[in-house]
């Protein structure tokens, strides 16, 4: 019985890693569709999000089944509850990658971002992709150095996000009102993606160390 | 033992209702601060959000304790897991009310919305507040008629939200780029608030009927 239980817990952990891997891939492709105004790639990201949603639901059902049949306690219980929460954050990260792709699709064949902000968006995306990849590795290895890296990427994203809003407010902003809106929404999607990544990393850290900093990343 | 367990479950339910009540109050006040450019009220909403965050953490700890000590199964287990998820959505609704208040504070003494869009924002807020109030009542009474009402309010919000984006894109939009960004963000906060409300209502419906429509409201 104990052995079956451990195998089931392991499977939940593997499924989290799989979802995280798909989320990283989604953001990579969403960014390419955003940068290159590539509508086919955007469609692909939008369609692929259903798979992430399916895997999240499946993981949640598994987790609830384990709770029902095994009645786990202590660290196993925390791990299962943590998995339920992490899967919700990862699913949301998938949604945000999809939103980036949807913006690219909506503006096709134009580019969402004006020329002058493209380097900033490139750096935003780079940091998001790094977060998603490191998250996948963190879930796999539980090497907390990766959680610290993720926080640093998020700090940089917050700076870049603030910079975008400053650029929009500047009198020389090279776009009309709809462009400003697209740019601000895109920036917010990249920033929220990172927030959820930080939130998952915090949960892993908590599962490893037992130390919890409530709500530190939800603002 | 069984009696203690039922009392604990009841307490979790009561705490959800309490959080939902605070969320409704937060959105009411956030909207007033937004409409009247009332910085003191905005500050109040921003400060009060910490209470919602605290109650969510407290509820989650209680729920996990019940899982650990009571090992609930079947509908009791679904209720506890449902409470964990609903508390996360309610906490997020509190954040979104806070974001509306933060926009009001940031633009003070100016008004966030141009004159022409104020009726639309008034209706957005009205529907959000109705959702939050009906959610509180739904959590209390489990009268599923309220869940249907909430869906109808959300449909209206989606129309209004789309209307705001159309207004920003129109050549006669009476604002510069930063105004367009503020307006679009505010509209998105109101719209996301409603989405989370629908998501909580769906979970209550599921707990009552056992029927689940996965991801219907997360897009």
Tab-separated table of C-alpha atoms in Angstrom:
chain	number	residue	atom	x	y	z
A	1	UNK	CA	0.000	0.000	0.000
A	2	UNK	CA	2.725	2.424	1.047
A	3	UNK	CA	4.609	1.656	-2.152
A	4	UNK	CA	1.547	2.365	-4.322
A	5	UNK	CA	1.049	5.608	-2.444
A	6	UNK	CA	4.626	6.741	-3.065
A	7	UNK	CA	4.256	5.868	-6.736
A	8	UNK	CA	1.095	7.964	-6.922
A	9	UNK	CA	2.751	10.916	-5.225
A	10	UNK	CA	5.655	10.586	-7.628
A	11	UNK	CA	3.248	10.599	-10.566
A	12	UNK	CA	1.649	13.844	-9.365
A	13	UNK	CA	5.121	15.378	-9.150
A	14	UNK	CA	5.962	14.176	-12.659
A	15	UNK	CA	2.751	15.638	-14.014
A	16	UNK	CA	3.566	19.030	-12.484
A	17	UNK	CA	6.947	18.934	-14.228
A	18	UNK	CA	5.246	18.020	-17.502
A	19	UNK	CA	2.800	20.932	-17.198
A	20	UNK	CA	5.646	23.306	-16.360
A	21	UNK	CA	7.560	22.095	-19.417
A	22	UNK	CA	4.534	22.762	-21.635
A	23	UNK	CA	4.131	26.215	-20.086
A	24	UNK	CA	7.774	27.076	-20.869
A	25	UNK	CA	7.263	25.889	-24.448
A	26	UNK	CA	4.033	27.905	-24.725
A	27	UNK	CA	5.784	31.106	-23.633
A	28	UNK	CA	8.698	30.494	-25.990
A	29	UNK	CA	6.356	30.097	-28.951
A	30	UNK	CA	4.027	32.885	-27.826
A	31	UNK	CA	6.999	35.210	-27.736
A	32	UNK	CA	8.138	34.161	-31.198
A	33	UNK	CA	4.636	34.766	-32.546
A	34	UNK	CA	4.661	38.161	-30.808
A	35	UNK	CA	8.092	39.177	-32.100
A	36	UNK	CA	7.626	37.952	-35.672
A	37	UNK	CA	3.871	38.601	-36.046
A	38	UNK	CA	3.637	34.892	-36.857
A	39	UNK	CA	-0.049	34.043	-36.896
A	40	UNK	CA	0.420	30.308	-37.453
A	41	UNK	CA	2.592	29.987	-34.396
A	42	UNK	CA	0.113	32.113	-32.441
A	43	UNK	CA	-2.684	29.712	-33.430
A	44	UNK	CA	-0.554	26.792	-32.325
A	45	UNK	CA	-0.008	28.289	-28.862
A	46	UNK	CA	-3.720	29.071	-28.522
A	47	UNK	CA	-4.695	25.515	-29.483
A	48	UNK	CA	-2.030	23.907	-27.286
A	49	UNK	CA	-3.356	25.623	-24.156
A	50	UNK	CA	-6.214	23.112	-24.027
A	51	UNK	CA	-3.649	20.391	-23.316
A	52	UNK	CA	-2.325	22.306	-20.303
A	53	UNK	CA	-5.879	22.794	-19.034
A	54	UNK	CA	-6.581	19.090	-19.476
A	55	UNK	CA	-3.426	18.055	-17.616
A	56	UNK	CA	-4.240	20.439	-14.773
A	57	UNK	CA	-7.722	18.972	-14.363
A	58	UNK	CA	-6.324	15.475	-14.540
A	59	UNK	CA	-3.670	16.255	-11.916
A	60	UNK	CA	-6.277	17.793	-9.628
A	61	UNK	CA	-8.504	14.729	-9.918
A	62	UNK	CA	-5.558	12.468	-9.116
A	63	UNK	CA	-4.601	14.607	-6.119
A	64	UNK	CA	-8.139	14.524	-4.742
A	65	UNK	CA	-8.262	10.770	-5.255
A	66	UNK	CA	-5.046	10.382	-3.273
A	67	UNK	CA	-6.506	12.539	-0.507
A	68	UNK	CA	-9.642	10.383	-0.459
A	69	UNK	CA	-8.054	6.951	-0.663
A	70	UNK	CA	-4.769	7.420	1.197
A	71	UNK	CA	-5.570	10.090	3.771
A	72	UNK	CA	-2.014	11.430	3.670
A	73	UNK	CA	-0.685	13.456	6.607
A	74	UNK	CA	2.251	15.746	7.393
A	75	UNK	CA	4.644	16.419	4.521
A	76	UNK	CA	2.778	14.165	2.075
A	77	UNK	CA	-0.416	16.096	2.709
A	78	UNK	CA	1.391	19.427	2.235
A	79	UNK	CA	2.826	18.107	-1.004
A	80	UNK	CA	-0.604	17.145	-2.366
A	81	UNK	CA	-2.217	20.435	-1.346
A	82	UNK	CA	0.832	22.232	-2.742
A	83	UNK	CA	0.427	20.365	-6.040
A	84	UNK	CA	-3.217	21.502	-6.285
A	85	UNK	CA	-2.134	25.094	-5.832
A	86	UNK	CA	0.888	24.896	-8.090
A	87	UNK	CA	-1.169	23.335	-10.873
A	88	UNK	CA	-3.585	26.278	-10.675
A	89	UNK	CA	-0.690	28.760	-11.022
A	90	UNK	CA	0.850	26.818	-13.896
A	91	UNK	CA	-2.490	26.663	-15.679
A	92	UNK	CA	-2.752	30.428	-15.312
A	93	UNK	CA	0.774	30.835	-16.744
A	94	UNK	CA	-0.418	28.857	-19.757
A	95	UNK	CA	-3.385	31.239	-20.097
A	96	UNK	CA	-1.030	34.226	-20.033
A	97	UNK	CA	1.194	32.756	-22.753
A	98	UNK	CA	-2.015	32.230	-24.742
A	99	UNK	CA	-3.010	35.869	-24.141
A	100	UNK	CA	0.335	37.010	-25.605
A	101	UNK	CA	-0.315	34.845	-28.666
A	102	UNK	CA	-3.878	36.181	-28.927
A	103	UNK	CA	-2.554	39.752	-29.006
A	104	UNK	CA	-0.157	38.761	-31.809
A	105	UNK	CA	-3.052	37.169	-33.709
A	106	UNK	CA	-5.335	40.159	-33.170
A	107	UNK	CA	-2.818	42.637	-34.605
A	108	UNK	CA	-1.563	40.427	-37.442
A	109	UNK	CA	-0.046	41.315	-39.903
A	110	UNK	CA	1.117	44.290	-37.824
A	111	UNK	CA	3.498	43.892	-34.930
A	112	UNK	CA	2.002	44.507	-31.469
A	113	UNK	CA	4.950	46.514	-30.170
A	114	UNK	CA	6.365	49.695	-31.719
A	115	UNK	CA	9.998	49.411	-32.803
A	116	UNK	CA	11.317	51.405	-29.852
A	117	UNK	CA	9.947	49.001	-27.225
A	118	UNK	CA	10.999	45.756	-28.889
A	119	UNK	CA	14.271	45.417	-26.961
A	120	UNK	CA	12.322	45.793	-23.702
A	121	UNK	CA	9.803	43.152	-24.739
A	122	UNK	CA	12.621	40.863	-25.824
A	123	UNK	CA	14.131	41.116	-22.362
A	124	UNK	CA	10.763	40.619	-20.675
A	125	UNK	CA	10.194	37.438	-22.669
A	126	UNK	CA	13.739	36.214	-22.081
A	127	UNK	CA	13.278	36.519	-18.325
A	128	UNK	CA	9.849	34.850	-18.441
A	129	UNK	CA	11.205	31.937	-20.441
A	130	UNK	CA	14.119	31.611	-18.012
A	131	UNK	CA	11.637	31.550	-15.135
A	132	UNK	CA	9.528	28.830	-16.751
A	133	UNK	CA	12.569	26.687	-17.587
A	134	UNK	CA	14.071	27.083	-14.131
A	135	UNK	CA	10.705	26.279	-12.602
A	136	UNK	CA	10.631	22.998	-14.502
A	137	UNK	CA	14.106	22.213	-13.220
A	138	UNK	CA	13.216	23.333	-9.681
A	139	UNK	CA	10.186	21.036	-9.607
A	140	UNK	CA	12.420	18.211	-10.747
A	141	UNK	CA	15.553	18.761	-8.647
A	142	UNK	CA	14.269	20.892	-5.737
A	143	UNK	CA	17.528	22.821	-5.957
A	144	UNK	CA	16.560	26.039	-4.163
A	145	UNK	CA	19.270	28.029	-5.896
A	146	UNK	CA	16.863	28.010	-8.838
A	147	UNK	CA	14.122	29.614	-6.721
A	148	UNK	CA	16.514	32.459	-5.919
A	149	UNK	CA	17.312	32.839	-9.639
A	150	UNK	CA	13.587	32.997	-10.361
A	151	UNK	CA	13.194	35.841	-7.876
A	152	UNK	CA	16.004	37.740	-9.559
A	153	UNK	CA	14.416	37.295	-12.991
A	154	UNK	CA	11.151	38.549	-11.528
A	155	UNK	CA	12.831	41.648	-10.066
A	156	UNK	CA	14.188	42.454	-13.513
A	157	UNK	CA	10.746	41.905	-15.056
A	158	UNK	CA	9.195	44.334	-12.592
A	159	UNK	CA	11.737	46.981	-13.624
A	160	UNK	CA	11.091	46.376	-17.319
A	161	UNK	CA	7.310	46.438	-16.788
A	162	UNK	CA	7.573	49.792	-14.983
A	163	UNK	CA	9.774	51.055	-17.834
A	164	UNK	CA	7.081	50.193	-20.390
A	165	UNK	CA	4.493	52.202	-18.473
A	166	UNK	CA	6.897	55.120	-18.276
A	167	UNK	CA	7.499	54.921	-22.039
A	168	UNK	CA	3.754	54.976	-22.729
A	169	UNK	CA	3.323	58.040	-20.517
A	170	UNK	CA	6.189	59.924	-22.213
A	171	UNK	CA	5.148	62.655	-24.694
A	172	UNK	CA	7.242	61.047	-27.446
A	173	UNK	CA	5.500	57.652	-27.228
A	174	UNK	CA	5.332	56.516	-30.877
A	175	UNK	CA	1.836	55.082	-30.892
A	176	UNK	CA	-1.849	55.892	-30.667
A	177	UNK	CA	-4.223	54.909	-27.877
A	178	UNK	CA	-4.915	51.334	-29.082
A	179	UNK	CA	-1.177	50.697	-29.435
A	180	UNK	CA	-0.610	51.960	-25.905
A	181	UNK	CA	-3.303	49.602	-24.665
A	182	UNK	CA	-1.853	46.592	-26.493
A	183	UNK	CA	1.609	47.347	-25.199
A	184	UNK	CA	0.437	47.765	-21.625
A	185	UNK	CA	-1.616	44.562	-21.742
A	186	UNK	CA	1.266	42.594	-23.252
A	187	UNK	CA	3.606	43.916	-20.591
A	188	UNK	CA	1.120	42.974	-17.904
A	189	UNK	CA	0.803	39.438	-19.286
A	190	UNK	CA	4.589	38.994	-19.147
A	191	UNK	CA	4.675	40.436	-15.634
A	192	UNK	CA	1.808	38.272	-14.288
A	193	UNK	CA	3.403	35.186	-15.833
A	194	UNK	CA	6.508	35.876	-13.748
A	195	UNK	CA	4.422	36.504	-10.610
A	196	UNK	CA	2.839	33.085	-10.905
A	197	UNK	CA	6.261	31.564	-11.508
A	198	UNK	CA	7.513	33.147	-8.289
A	199	UNK	CA	4.450	31.871	-6.490
A	200	UNK	CA	5.117	28.276	-7.608
A	201	UNK	CA	8.801	28.602	-6.677
A	202	UNK	CA	7.787	29.809	-3.205
A	203	UNK	CA	5.584	26.769	-2.752
A	204	UNK	CA	8.399	24.433	-3.719
A	205	UNK	CA	10.694	26.270	-1.304
A	206	UNK	CA	8.117	25.852	1.421
A	207	UNK	CA	7.761	22.141	0.734
A	208	UNK	CA	11.532	21.764	0.996
A	209	UNK	CA	12.241	24.020	3.983
A	210	UNK	CA	8.884	24.210	5.790
A	211	UNK	CA	9.189	28.007	5.915
A	212	UNK	CA	6.364	30.052	4.544
A	213	UNK	CA	6.238	33.750	3.616
A	214	UNK	CA	2.515	34.327	3.105
A	215	UNK	CA	1.382	36.410	0.128
A	216	UNK	CA	4.853	37.670	-0.622
A	217	UNK	CA	4.372	37.304	-4.362
A	218	UNK	CA	0.683	37.884	-4.915
A	219	UNK	CA	0.866	41.692	-5.091
B	1	UNK	CA	-15.522	13.334	16.907
B	2	UNK	CA	-18.016	13.497	14.050
B	3	UNK	CA	-19.679	16.483	15.702
B	4	UNK	CA	-16.379	18.359	16.056
B	5	UNK	CA	-15.644	17.621	12.429
B	6	UNK	CA	-18.988	19.012	11.273
B	7	UNK	CA	-18.410	22.125	13.390
B	8	UNK	CA	-15.000	22.598	11.765
B	9	UNK	CA	-16.429	22.198	8.274
B	10	UNK	CA	-19.121	24.704	9.149
B	11	UNK	CA	-16.484	27.153	10.367
B	12	UNK	CA	-14.605	26.912	7.068
B	13	UNK	CA	-17.870	27.654	5.257
B	14	UNK	CA	-18.540	30.638	7.511
B	15	UNK	CA	-15.067	31.992	6.895
B	16	UNK	CA	-15.576	31.782	3.122
B	17	UNK	CA	-18.777	33.801	3.529
B	18	UNK	CA	-16.913	36.353	5.648
B	19	UNK	CA	-14.162	36.736	3.032
B	20	UNK	CA	-16.754	37.083	0.278
B	21	UNK	CA	-18.528	39.784	2.297
B	22	UNK	CA	-15.254	41.706	2.703
B	23	UNK	CA	-14.560	41.349	-1.031
B	24	UNK	CA	-17.975	42.825	-1.885
B	25	UNK	CA	-17.304	45.710	0.499
B	26	UNK	CA	-13.829	46.223	-1.007
B	27	UNK	CA	-15.264	46.488	-4.529
B	28	UNK	CA	-18.013	48.863	-3.398
B	29	UNK	CA	-15.485	51.199	-1.803
B	30	UNK	CA	-12.924	50.783	-4.591
B	31	UNK	CA	-15.577	51.846	-7.068
B	32	UNK	CA	-16.532	54.877	-4.986
B	33	UNK	CA	-12.877	55.892	-4.784
B	34	UNK	CA	-12.623	55.398	-8.562
B	35	UNK	CA	-15.783	57.386	-9.362
B	36	UNK	CA	-15.142	60.256	-6.941
B	37	UNK	CA	-11.328	60.323	-7.083
B	38	UNK	CA	-11.492	59.838	-3.310
B	39	UNK	CA	-7.937	59.144	-2.186
B	40	UNK	CA	-8.821	58.477	1.448
B	41	UNK	CA	-11.292	55.781	0.516
B	42	UNK	CA	-8.747	54.345	-1.927
B	43	UNK	CA	-6.190	54.126	0.893
B	44	UNK	CA	-8.771	52.394	3.060
B	45	UNK	CA	-9.424	49.720	0.416
B	46	UNK	CA	-5.694	49.177	-0.115
B	47	UNK	CA	-5.081	48.779	3.630
B	48	UNK	CA	-8.115	46.530	4.152
B	49	UNK	CA	-6.864	44.015	1.587
B	50	UNK	CA	-4.366	42.694	4.127
B	51	UNK	CA	-7.303	41.452	6.211
B	52	UNK	CA	-8.635	39.435	3.261
B	53	UNK	CA	-5.181	37.964	2.687
B	54	UNK	CA	-4.916	37.056	6.359
B	55	UNK	CA	-8.322	35.380	6.401
B	56	UNK	CA	-7.472	33.405	3.278
B	57	UNK	CA	-4.255	32.091	4.811
B	58	UNK	CA	-6.062	31.282	8.012
B	59	UNK	CA	-8.818	29.414	6.161
B	60	UNK	CA	-6.250	27.458	4.153
B	61	UNK	CA	-4.408	26.431	7.310
B	62	UNK	CA	-7.676	25.303	8.885
B	63	UNK	CA	-8.618	23.340	5.782
B	64	UNK	CA	-5.256	21.582	5.690
B	65	UNK	CA	-5.560	20.795	9.400
B	66	UNK	CA	-8.959	19.225	8.788
B	67	UNK	CA	-7.494	17.171	5.956
B	68	UNK	CA	-4.661	16.024	8.215
B	69	UNK	CA	-6.656	15.273	11.358
B	70	UNK	CA	-9.990	14.113	9.989
B	71	UNK	CA	-9.096	12.500	6.678
B	72	UNK	CA	-12.445	13.463	5.160
B	73	UNK	CA	-13.747	11.546	2.133
B	74	UNK	CA	-16.427	11.924	-0.538
B	75	UNK	CA	-18.457	15.143	-0.384
B	76	UNK	CA	-16.692	16.448	2.736
B	77	UNK	CA	-13.348	16.108	0.989
B	78	UNK	CA	-14.682	17.873	-2.126
B	79	UNK	CA	-15.978	20.645	0.097
B	80	UNK	CA	-12.586	21.170	1.765
B	81	UNK	CA	-10.677	21.120	-1.512
B	82	UNK	CA	-13.346	23.395	-2.981
B	83	UNK	CA	-12.881	25.809	-0.076
B	84	UNK	CA	-9.122	25.952	-0.739
B	85	UNK	CA	-9.769	26.868	-4.352
B	86	UNK	CA	-12.584	29.289	-3.648
B	87	UNK	CA	-10.504	31.112	-1.050
B	88	UNK	CA	-7.768	31.611	-3.659
B	89	UNK	CA	-10.294	33.113	-6.109
B	90	UNK	CA	-11.799	35.354	-3.437
B	91	UNK	CA	-8.348	36.552	-2.396
B	92	UNK	CA	-7.662	37.422	-6.024
B	93	UNK	CA	-10.963	39.342	-6.219
B	94	UNK	CA	-9.764	41.342	-3.212
B	95	UNK	CA	-6.506	42.078	-5.064
B	96	UNK	CA	-8.462	43.311	-8.086
B	97	UNK	CA	-10.601	45.638	-5.965
B	98	UNK	CA	-7.312	46.911	-4.511
B	99	UNK	CA	-5.931	47.448	-8.029
B	100	UNK	CA	-8.971	49.614	-8.891
B	101	UNK	CA	-8.318	51.676	-5.749
B	102	UNK	CA	-4.603	51.918	-6.609
B	103	UNK	CA	-5.460	53.340	-10.036
B	104	UNK	CA	-7.700	55.931	-8.348
B	105	UNK	CA	-4.877	56.829	-5.955
B	106	UNK	CA	-2.286	57.024	-8.735
B	107	UNK	CA	-4.336	59.510	-10.802
B	108	UNK	CA	-5.607	61.584	-7.857
B	109	UNK	CA	-6.769	64.366	-7.963
B	110	UNK	CA	-7.726	63.547	-11.562
B	111	UNK	CA	-10.379	61.026	-12.392
B	112	UNK	CA	-9.151	57.808	-14.037
B	113	UNK	CA	-11.930	57.627	-16.602
B	114	UNK	CA	-12.789	60.307	-19.169
B	115	UNK	CA	-16.320	61.684	-18.854
B	116	UNK	CA	-17.628	59.756	-21.844
B	117	UNK	CA	-16.807	56.327	-20.395
B	118	UNK	CA	-18.120	56.938	-16.876
B	119	UNK	CA	-21.561	55.441	-17.504
B	120	UNK	CA	-19.885	52.271	-18.812
B	121	UNK	CA	-17.627	52.031	-15.769
B	122	UNK	CA	-20.611	52.656	-13.497
B	123	UNK	CA	-22.378	49.699	-15.054
B	124	UNK	CA	-19.259	47.514	-14.885
B	125	UNK	CA	-18.914	48.253	-11.176
B	126	UNK	CA	-22.622	47.758	-10.539
B	127	UNK	CA	-22.466	44.284	-12.072
B	128	UNK	CA	-19.275	43.403	-10.174
B	129	UNK	CA	-20.798	44.474	-6.879
B	130	UNK	CA	-23.946	42.476	-7.664
B	131	UNK	CA	-21.751	39.439	-8.383
B	132	UNK	CA	-19.860	39.779	-5.097
B	133	UNK	CA	-23.061	40.230	-3.079
B	134	UNK	CA	-24.803	37.330	-4.767
B	135	UNK	CA	-21.716	35.205	-4.248
B	136	UNK	CA	-21.872	35.879	-0.519
B	137	UNK	CA	-25.523	34.863	-0.530
B	138	UNK	CA	-24.823	31.814	-2.713
B	139	UNK	CA	-22.111	30.598	-0.333
B	140	UNK	CA	-24.579	31.010	2.507
B	141	UNK	CA	-27.791	29.626	0.999
B	142	UNK	CA	-26.518	27.455	-1.895
B	143	UNK	CA	-29.472	28.705	-3.892
B	144	UNK	CA	-28.281	27.971	-7.436
B	145	UNK	CA	-30.566	30.593	-8.946
B	146	UNK	CA	-27.911	33.033	-7.687
B	147	UNK	CA	-25.198	31.253	-9.691
B	148	UNK	CA	-27.287	31.747	-12.829
B	149	UNK	CA	-27.692	35.440	-11.977
B	150	UNK	CA	-23.922	35.705	-11.556
B	151	UNK	CA	-23.399	34.285	-15.038
B	152	UNK	CA	-25.805	36.836	-16.469
B	153	UNK	CA	-23.973	39.699	-14.741
B	154	UNK	CA	-20.722	38.337	-16.132
B	155	UNK	CA	-22.125	38.223	-19.672
B	156	UNK	CA	-23.057	41.873	-19.354
B	157	UNK	CA	-19.587	42.699	-18.018
B	158	UNK	CA	-17.974	41.010	-21.005
B	159	UNK	CA	-20.061	43.180	-23.344
B	160	UNK	CA	-19.163	46.351	-21.451
B	161	UNK	CA	-15.471	45.393	-21.352
B	162	UNK	CA	-15.471	44.853	-25.141
B	163	UNK	CA	-17.226	48.226	-25.524
B	164	UNK	CA	-14.448	49.975	-23.604
B	165	UNK	CA	-11.816	48.541	-25.922
B	166	UNK	CA	-13.851	49.624	-28.927
B	167	UNK	CA	-14.120	53.144	-27.507
B	168	UNK	CA	-10.352	53.341	-27.003
B	169	UNK	CA	-9.736	52.234	-30.592
B	170	UNK	CA	-12.186	54.801	-32.020
B	171	UNK	CA	-10.602	57.895	-33.623
B	172	UNK	CA	-12.631	60.201	-31.343
B	173	UNK	CA	-11.343	58.654	-28.076
B	174	UNK	CA	-11.010	61.666	-25.774
B	175	UNK	CA	-7.723	60.772	-24.118
B	176	UNK	CA	-4.001	60.351	-24.633
B	177	UNK	CA	-2.026	57.107	-24.456
B	178	UNK	CA	-1.681	56.964	-20.637
B	179	UNK	CA	-5.424	57.562	-20.245
B	180	UNK	CA	-6.134	54.746	-22.691
B	181	UNK	CA	-3.878	52.457	-20.670
B	182	UNK	CA	-5.533	53.377	-17.360
B	183	UNK	CA	-8.974	52.837	-18.818
B	184	UNK	CA	-8.076	49.483	-20.324
B	185	UNK	CA	-6.447	48.274	-17.116
B	186	UNK	CA	-9.407	49.390	-15.007
B	187	UNK	CA	-11.787	47.639	-17.371
B	188	UNK	CA	-9.697	44.505	-17.197
B	189	UNK	CA	-9.706	44.564	-13.373
B	190	UNK	CA	-13.498	44.781	-13.353
B	191	UNK	CA	-13.720	41.985	-15.915
B	192	UNK	CA	-11.276	39.657	-14.103
B	193	UNK	CA	-13.106	40.263	-10.817
B	194	UNK	CA	-16.266	38.948	-12.463
B	195	UNK	CA	-14.412	35.949	-13.939
B	196	UNK	CA	-13.242	34.894	-10.503
B	197	UNK	CA	-16.765	35.394	-9.172
B	198	UNK	CA	-18.092	33.070	-11.870
B	199	UNK	CA	-15.377	30.568	-11.029
B	200	UNK	CA	-16.394	30.509	-7.342
B	201	UNK	CA	-20.075	30.212	-8.291
B	202	UNK	CA	-19.220	27.243	-10.522
B	203	UNK	CA	-17.464	25.525	-7.633
B	204	UNK	CA	-20.456	26.013	-5.366
B	205	UNK	CA	-22.699	24.652	-8.124
B	206	UNK	CA	-20.448	21.642	-8.461
B	207	UNK	CA	-20.493	20.997	-4.723
B	208	UNK	CA	-24.299	21.104	-4.781
B	209	UNK	CA	-24.974	19.152	-7.986
B	210	UNK	CA	-21.803	17.104	-8.480
B	211	UNK	CA	-21.660	18.293	-12.101
B	212	UNK	CA	-18.469	19.889	-13.325
B	213	UNK	CA	-17.782	21.962	-16.437
B	214	UNK	CA	-13.992	22.166	-16.454
B	215	UNK	CA	-12.335	25.503	-17.241
B	216	UNK	CA	-15.544	27.045	-18.464
B	217	UNK	CA	-14.765	30.358	-16.813
B	218	UNK	CA	-11.006	30.625	-16.869
B	219	UNK	CA	-10.667	32.083	-20.371
